[in-house]
mmCIF file of C-alpha atoms in Angstrom:
data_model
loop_
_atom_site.group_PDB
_atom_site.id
_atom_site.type_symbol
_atom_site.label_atom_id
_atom_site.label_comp_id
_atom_site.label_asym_id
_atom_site.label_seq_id
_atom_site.Cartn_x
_atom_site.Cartn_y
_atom_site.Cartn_z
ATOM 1 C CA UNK S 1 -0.312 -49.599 -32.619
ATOM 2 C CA UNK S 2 -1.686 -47.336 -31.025
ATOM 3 C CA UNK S 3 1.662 -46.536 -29.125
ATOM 4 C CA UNK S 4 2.283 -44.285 -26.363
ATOM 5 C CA UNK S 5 5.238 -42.812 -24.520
ATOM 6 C CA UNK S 6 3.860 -43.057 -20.856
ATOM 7 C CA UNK S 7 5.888 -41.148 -18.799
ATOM 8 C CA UNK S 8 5.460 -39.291 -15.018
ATOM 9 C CA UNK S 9 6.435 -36.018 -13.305
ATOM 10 C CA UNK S 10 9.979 -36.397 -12.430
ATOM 11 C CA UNK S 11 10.020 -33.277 -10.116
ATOM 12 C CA UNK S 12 8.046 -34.875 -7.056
ATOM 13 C CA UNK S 13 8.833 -33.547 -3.727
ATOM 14 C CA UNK S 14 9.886 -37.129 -2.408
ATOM 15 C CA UNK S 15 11.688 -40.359 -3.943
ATOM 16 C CA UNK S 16 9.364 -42.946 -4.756
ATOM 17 C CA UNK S 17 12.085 -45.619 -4.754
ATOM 18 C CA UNK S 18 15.160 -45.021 -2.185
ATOM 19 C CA UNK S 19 16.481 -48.761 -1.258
ATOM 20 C CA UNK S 20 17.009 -51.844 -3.587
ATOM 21 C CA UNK S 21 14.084 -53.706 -2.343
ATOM 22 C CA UNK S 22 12.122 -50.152 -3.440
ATOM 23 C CA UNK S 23 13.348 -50.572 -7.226
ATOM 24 C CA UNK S 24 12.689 -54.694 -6.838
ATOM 25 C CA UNK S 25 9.017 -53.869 -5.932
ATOM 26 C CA UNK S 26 8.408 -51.635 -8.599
ATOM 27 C CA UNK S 27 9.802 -54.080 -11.039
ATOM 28 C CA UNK S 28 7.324 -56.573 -9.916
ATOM 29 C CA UNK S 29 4.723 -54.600 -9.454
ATOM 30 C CA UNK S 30 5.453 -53.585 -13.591
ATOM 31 C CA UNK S 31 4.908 -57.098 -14.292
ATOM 32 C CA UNK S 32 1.852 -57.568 -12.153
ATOM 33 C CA UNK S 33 0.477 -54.468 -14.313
ATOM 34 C CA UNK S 34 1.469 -56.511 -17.351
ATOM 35 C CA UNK S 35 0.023 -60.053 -15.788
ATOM 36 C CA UNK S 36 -3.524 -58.015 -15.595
ATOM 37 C CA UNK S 37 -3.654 -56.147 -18.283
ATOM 38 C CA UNK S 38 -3.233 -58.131 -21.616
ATOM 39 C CA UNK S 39 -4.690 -55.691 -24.161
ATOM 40 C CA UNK S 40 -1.652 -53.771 -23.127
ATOM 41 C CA UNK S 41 2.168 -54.680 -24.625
ATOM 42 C CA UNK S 42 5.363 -52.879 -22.929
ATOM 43 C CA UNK S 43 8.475 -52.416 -25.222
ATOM 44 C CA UNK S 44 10.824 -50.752 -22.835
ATOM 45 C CA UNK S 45 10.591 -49.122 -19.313
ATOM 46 C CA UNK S 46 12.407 -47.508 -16.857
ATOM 47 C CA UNK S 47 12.049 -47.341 -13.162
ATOM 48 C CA UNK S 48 14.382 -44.087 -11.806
ATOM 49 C CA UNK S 49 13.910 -42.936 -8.136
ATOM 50 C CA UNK S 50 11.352 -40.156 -8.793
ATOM 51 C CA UNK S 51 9.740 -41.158 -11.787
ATOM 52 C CA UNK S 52 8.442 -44.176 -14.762
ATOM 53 C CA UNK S 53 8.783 -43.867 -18.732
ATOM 54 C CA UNK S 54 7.345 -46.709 -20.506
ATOM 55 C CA UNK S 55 6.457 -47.214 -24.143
ATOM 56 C CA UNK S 56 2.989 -48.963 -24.378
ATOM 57 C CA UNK S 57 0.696 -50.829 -27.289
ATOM 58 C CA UNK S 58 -2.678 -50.465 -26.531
ATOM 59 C CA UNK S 59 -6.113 -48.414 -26.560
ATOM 60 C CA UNK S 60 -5.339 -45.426 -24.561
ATOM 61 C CA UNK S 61 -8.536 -46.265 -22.185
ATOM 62 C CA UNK S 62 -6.289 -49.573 -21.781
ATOM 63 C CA UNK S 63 -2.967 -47.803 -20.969
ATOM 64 C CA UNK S 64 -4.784 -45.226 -18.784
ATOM 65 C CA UNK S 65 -6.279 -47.948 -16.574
ATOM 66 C CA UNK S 66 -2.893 -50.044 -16.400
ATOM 67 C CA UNK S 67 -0.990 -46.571 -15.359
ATOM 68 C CA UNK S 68 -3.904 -46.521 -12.601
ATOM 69 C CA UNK S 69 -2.835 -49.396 -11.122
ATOM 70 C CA UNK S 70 0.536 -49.283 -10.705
ATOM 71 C CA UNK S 71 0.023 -45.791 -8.998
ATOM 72 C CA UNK S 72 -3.005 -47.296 -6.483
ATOM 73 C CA UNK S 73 -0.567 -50.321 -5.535
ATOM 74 C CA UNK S 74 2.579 -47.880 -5.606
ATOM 75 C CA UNK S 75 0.489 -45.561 -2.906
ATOM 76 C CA UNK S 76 -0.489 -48.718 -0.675
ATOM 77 C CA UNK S 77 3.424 -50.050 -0.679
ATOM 78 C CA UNK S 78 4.461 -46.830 0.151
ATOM 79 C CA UNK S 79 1.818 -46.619 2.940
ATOM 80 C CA UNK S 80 2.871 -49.185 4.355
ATOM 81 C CA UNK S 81 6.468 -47.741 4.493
ATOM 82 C CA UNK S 82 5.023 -44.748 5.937
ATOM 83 C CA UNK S 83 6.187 -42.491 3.189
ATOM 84 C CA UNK S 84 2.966 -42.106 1.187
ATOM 85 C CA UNK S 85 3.778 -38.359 1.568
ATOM 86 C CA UNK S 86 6.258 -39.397 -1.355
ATOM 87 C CA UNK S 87 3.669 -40.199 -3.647
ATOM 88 C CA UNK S 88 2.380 -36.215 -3.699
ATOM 89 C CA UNK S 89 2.219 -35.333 -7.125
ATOM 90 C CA UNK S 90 1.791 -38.669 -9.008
ATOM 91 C CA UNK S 91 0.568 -38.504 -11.989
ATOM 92 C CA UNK S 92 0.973 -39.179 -15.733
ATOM 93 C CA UNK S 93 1.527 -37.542 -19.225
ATOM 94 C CA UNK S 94 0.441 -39.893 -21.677
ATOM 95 C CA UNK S 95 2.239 -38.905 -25.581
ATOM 96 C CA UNK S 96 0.983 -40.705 -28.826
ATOM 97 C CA UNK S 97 3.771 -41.555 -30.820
ATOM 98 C CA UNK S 98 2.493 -40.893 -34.178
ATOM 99 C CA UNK S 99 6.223 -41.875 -36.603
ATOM 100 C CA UNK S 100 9.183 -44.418 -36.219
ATOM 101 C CA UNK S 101 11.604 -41.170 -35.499
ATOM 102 C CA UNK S 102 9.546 -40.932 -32.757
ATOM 103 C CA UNK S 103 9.371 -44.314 -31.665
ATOM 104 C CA UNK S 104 12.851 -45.043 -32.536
ATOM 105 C CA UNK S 105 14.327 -42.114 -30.507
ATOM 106 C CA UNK S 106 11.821 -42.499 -27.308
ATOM 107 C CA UNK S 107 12.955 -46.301 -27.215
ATOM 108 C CA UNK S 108 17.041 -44.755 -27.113
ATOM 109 C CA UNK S 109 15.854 -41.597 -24.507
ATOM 110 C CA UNK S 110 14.179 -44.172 -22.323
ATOM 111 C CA UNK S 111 17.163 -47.104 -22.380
ATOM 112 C CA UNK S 112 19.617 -44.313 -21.712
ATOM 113 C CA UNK S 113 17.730 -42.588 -18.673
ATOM 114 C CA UNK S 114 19.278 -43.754 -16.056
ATOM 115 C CA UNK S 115 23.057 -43.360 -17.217
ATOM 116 C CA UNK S 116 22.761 -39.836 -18.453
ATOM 117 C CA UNK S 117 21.133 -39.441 -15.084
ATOM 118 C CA UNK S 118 23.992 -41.258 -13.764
ATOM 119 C CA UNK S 119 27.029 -41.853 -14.832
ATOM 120 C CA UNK S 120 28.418 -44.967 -12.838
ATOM 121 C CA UNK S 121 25.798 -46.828 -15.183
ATOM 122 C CA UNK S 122 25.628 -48.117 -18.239
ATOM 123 C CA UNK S 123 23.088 -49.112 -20.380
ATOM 124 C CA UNK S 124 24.132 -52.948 -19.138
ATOM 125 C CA UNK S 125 23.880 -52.461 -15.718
ATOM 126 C CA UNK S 126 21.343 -50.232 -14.763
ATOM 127 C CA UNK S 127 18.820 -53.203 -13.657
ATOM 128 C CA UNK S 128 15.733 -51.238 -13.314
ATOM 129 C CA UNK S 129 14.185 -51.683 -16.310
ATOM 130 C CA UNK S 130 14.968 -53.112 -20.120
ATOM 131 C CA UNK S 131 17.778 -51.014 -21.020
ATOM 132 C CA UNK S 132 20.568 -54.375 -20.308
ATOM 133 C CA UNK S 133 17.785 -56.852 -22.553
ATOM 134 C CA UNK S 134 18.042 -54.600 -25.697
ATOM 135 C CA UNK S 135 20.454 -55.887 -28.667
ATOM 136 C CA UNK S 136 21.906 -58.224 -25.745
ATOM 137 C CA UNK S 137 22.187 -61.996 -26.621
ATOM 138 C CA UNK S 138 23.722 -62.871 -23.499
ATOM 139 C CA UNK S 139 20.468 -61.810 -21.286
ATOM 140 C CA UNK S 140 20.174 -65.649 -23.138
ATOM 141 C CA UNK S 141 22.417 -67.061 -20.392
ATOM 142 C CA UNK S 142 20.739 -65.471 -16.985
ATOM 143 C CA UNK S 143 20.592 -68.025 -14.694
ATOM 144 C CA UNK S 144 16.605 -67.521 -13.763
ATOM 145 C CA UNK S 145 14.350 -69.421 -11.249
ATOM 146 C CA UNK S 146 10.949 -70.305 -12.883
ATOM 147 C CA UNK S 147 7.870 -69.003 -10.954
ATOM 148 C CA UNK S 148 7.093 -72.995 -10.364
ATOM 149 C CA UNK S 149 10.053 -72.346 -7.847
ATOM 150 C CA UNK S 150 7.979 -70.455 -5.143
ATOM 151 C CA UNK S 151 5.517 -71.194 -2.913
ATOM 152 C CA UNK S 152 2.317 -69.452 -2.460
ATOM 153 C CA UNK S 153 3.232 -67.662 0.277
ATOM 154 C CA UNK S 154 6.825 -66.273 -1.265
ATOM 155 C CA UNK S 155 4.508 -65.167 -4.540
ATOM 156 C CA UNK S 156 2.141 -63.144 -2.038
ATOM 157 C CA UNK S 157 5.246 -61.547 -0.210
ATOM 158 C CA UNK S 158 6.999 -60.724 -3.651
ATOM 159 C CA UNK S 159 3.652 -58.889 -5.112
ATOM 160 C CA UNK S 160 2.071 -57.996 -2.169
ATOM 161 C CA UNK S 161 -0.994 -59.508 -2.996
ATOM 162 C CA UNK S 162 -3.382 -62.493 -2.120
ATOM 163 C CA UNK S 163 -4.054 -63.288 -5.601
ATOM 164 C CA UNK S 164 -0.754 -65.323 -7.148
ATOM 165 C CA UNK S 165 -2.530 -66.324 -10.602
ATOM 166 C CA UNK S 166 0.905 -65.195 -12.794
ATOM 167 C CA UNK S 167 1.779 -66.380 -15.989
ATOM 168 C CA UNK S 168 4.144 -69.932 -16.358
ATOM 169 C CA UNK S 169 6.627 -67.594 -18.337
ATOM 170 C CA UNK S 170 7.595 -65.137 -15.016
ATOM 171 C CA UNK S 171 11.061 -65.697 -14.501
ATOM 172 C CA UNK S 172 12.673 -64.190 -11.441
ATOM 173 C CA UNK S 173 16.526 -62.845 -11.004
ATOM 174 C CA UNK S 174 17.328 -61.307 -7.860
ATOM 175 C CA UNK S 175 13.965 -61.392 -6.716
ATOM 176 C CA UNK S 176 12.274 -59.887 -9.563
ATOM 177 C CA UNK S 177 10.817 -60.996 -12.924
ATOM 178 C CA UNK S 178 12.801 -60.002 -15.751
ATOM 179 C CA UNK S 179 11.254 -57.874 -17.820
ATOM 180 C CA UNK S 180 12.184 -60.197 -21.047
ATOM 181 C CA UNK S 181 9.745 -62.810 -19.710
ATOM 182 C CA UNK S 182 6.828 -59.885 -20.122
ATOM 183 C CA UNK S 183 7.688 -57.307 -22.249
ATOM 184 C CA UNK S 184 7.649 -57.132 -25.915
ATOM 185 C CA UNK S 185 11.469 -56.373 -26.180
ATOM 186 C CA UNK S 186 12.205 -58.718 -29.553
ATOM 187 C CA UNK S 187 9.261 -56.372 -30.897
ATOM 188 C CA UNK S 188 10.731 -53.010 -30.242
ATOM 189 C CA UNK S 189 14.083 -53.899 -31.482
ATOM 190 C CA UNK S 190 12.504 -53.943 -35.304
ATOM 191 C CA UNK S 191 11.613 -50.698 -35.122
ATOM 192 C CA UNK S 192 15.858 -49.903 -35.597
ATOM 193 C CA UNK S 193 17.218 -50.401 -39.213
ATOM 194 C CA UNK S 194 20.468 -52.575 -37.001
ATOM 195 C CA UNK S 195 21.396 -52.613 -33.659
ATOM 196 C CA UNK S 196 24.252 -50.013 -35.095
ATOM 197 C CA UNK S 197 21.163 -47.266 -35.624
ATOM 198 C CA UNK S 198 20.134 -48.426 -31.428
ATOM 199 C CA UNK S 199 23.401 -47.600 -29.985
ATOM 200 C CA UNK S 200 24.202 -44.507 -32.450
ATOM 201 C CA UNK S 201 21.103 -42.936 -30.647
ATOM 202 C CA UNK S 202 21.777 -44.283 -27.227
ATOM 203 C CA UNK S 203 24.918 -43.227 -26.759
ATOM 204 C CA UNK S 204 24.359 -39.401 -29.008
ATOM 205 C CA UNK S 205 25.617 -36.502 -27.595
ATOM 206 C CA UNK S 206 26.353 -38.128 -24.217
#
């Protein structure tokens, strides 16, 4: 540690992420955070229309400043949609997770977000975060394009950005780097005594 539960307001006025090429963004722009910021490790995420959850290893100075820039680049993407008015009310909640019953139950609350939210998904196929990567050994079989597979200019029109200097181990899937190429997913899934303890609080009282 230290570890954090990151999250933001999920009662914002607007959607930050309506279309797919919204959520495929955000998922890159979550790995440009990560590409930047080093002294910070993600275990899990979630990207839902109106708000983030992430659970972070780092200084909190460190996880502060890599929250700020995923919200400056969030507010310049969405500027140049012409819905910045969206991004009113923006902001985080940062919660130091201080036990492994914490830690082990924010992992399960984040994975399961989106299908309690929603229930056409599962925890398999909500693609918007690291929920499908988690106790998963097929994720081993995703057929992936290495970042070595894109030009310059396809790198700058992926992260909106001039500056393309991204780790050799970004691989992409339908346009956006899976998150097991970044995040510290291998890491998180010690925290459970089995994967039997991971899906007993996944799938609780749903």
């Amino acid at each position: 540690g230290p570890f954090w539960h990151l999250c933001t307001p999920g009662d914002l006025g607007g959607l930050l992420f309506r279309e797919a090429k919204d959520f495929v963004y955000g998922m890159n722009l979550v790995a440009h955070a990560a590409a930047l910021h080093e002294s910070v490790d993600i275990y899990t995420f979630v990207i839902m229309n109106n708000h983030l959850h992430f659970v972070l290893r780092g200084e909190e100075e460190d996880c502060i400043e890599f929250f700020h820039f995923i919200s400056k680049r969030l507010k310049r993407y969405l500027s140049l949609q012409e819905r910045v008015s969206d991004f009113n009310g923006f902001n985080y909640k940062l919660f130091f997770i201080n036990d492994l019953y914490y830690m082990r139950n924010v992992i399960a609350y984040i994975n399961r977000n989106a299908y309690v939210a929603n229930t056409s998904y599962t925890p398999y196929n909500y693609p918007w975060g690291t929920s499908p990567y988690f106790f998963n050994p097929l994720c081993e079989r995703i057929i992936f394009t290495p970042i070595s597979g894109f030009s310059v200019r396809q790198l700058r029109s992926i992260f909106f950005t001039r500056n393309v200097d991204f780790p050799d181990s970004f691989k992409f899937f339908d346009g956006y780097v899976l998150p097991s190429s970044y995040c510290k997913i291998d890491r998180a899934e010690q925290f459970f005594r089995s994967p039997n303890n991971y899906f007993h609080l996944l799938s609780r009282q749903v």
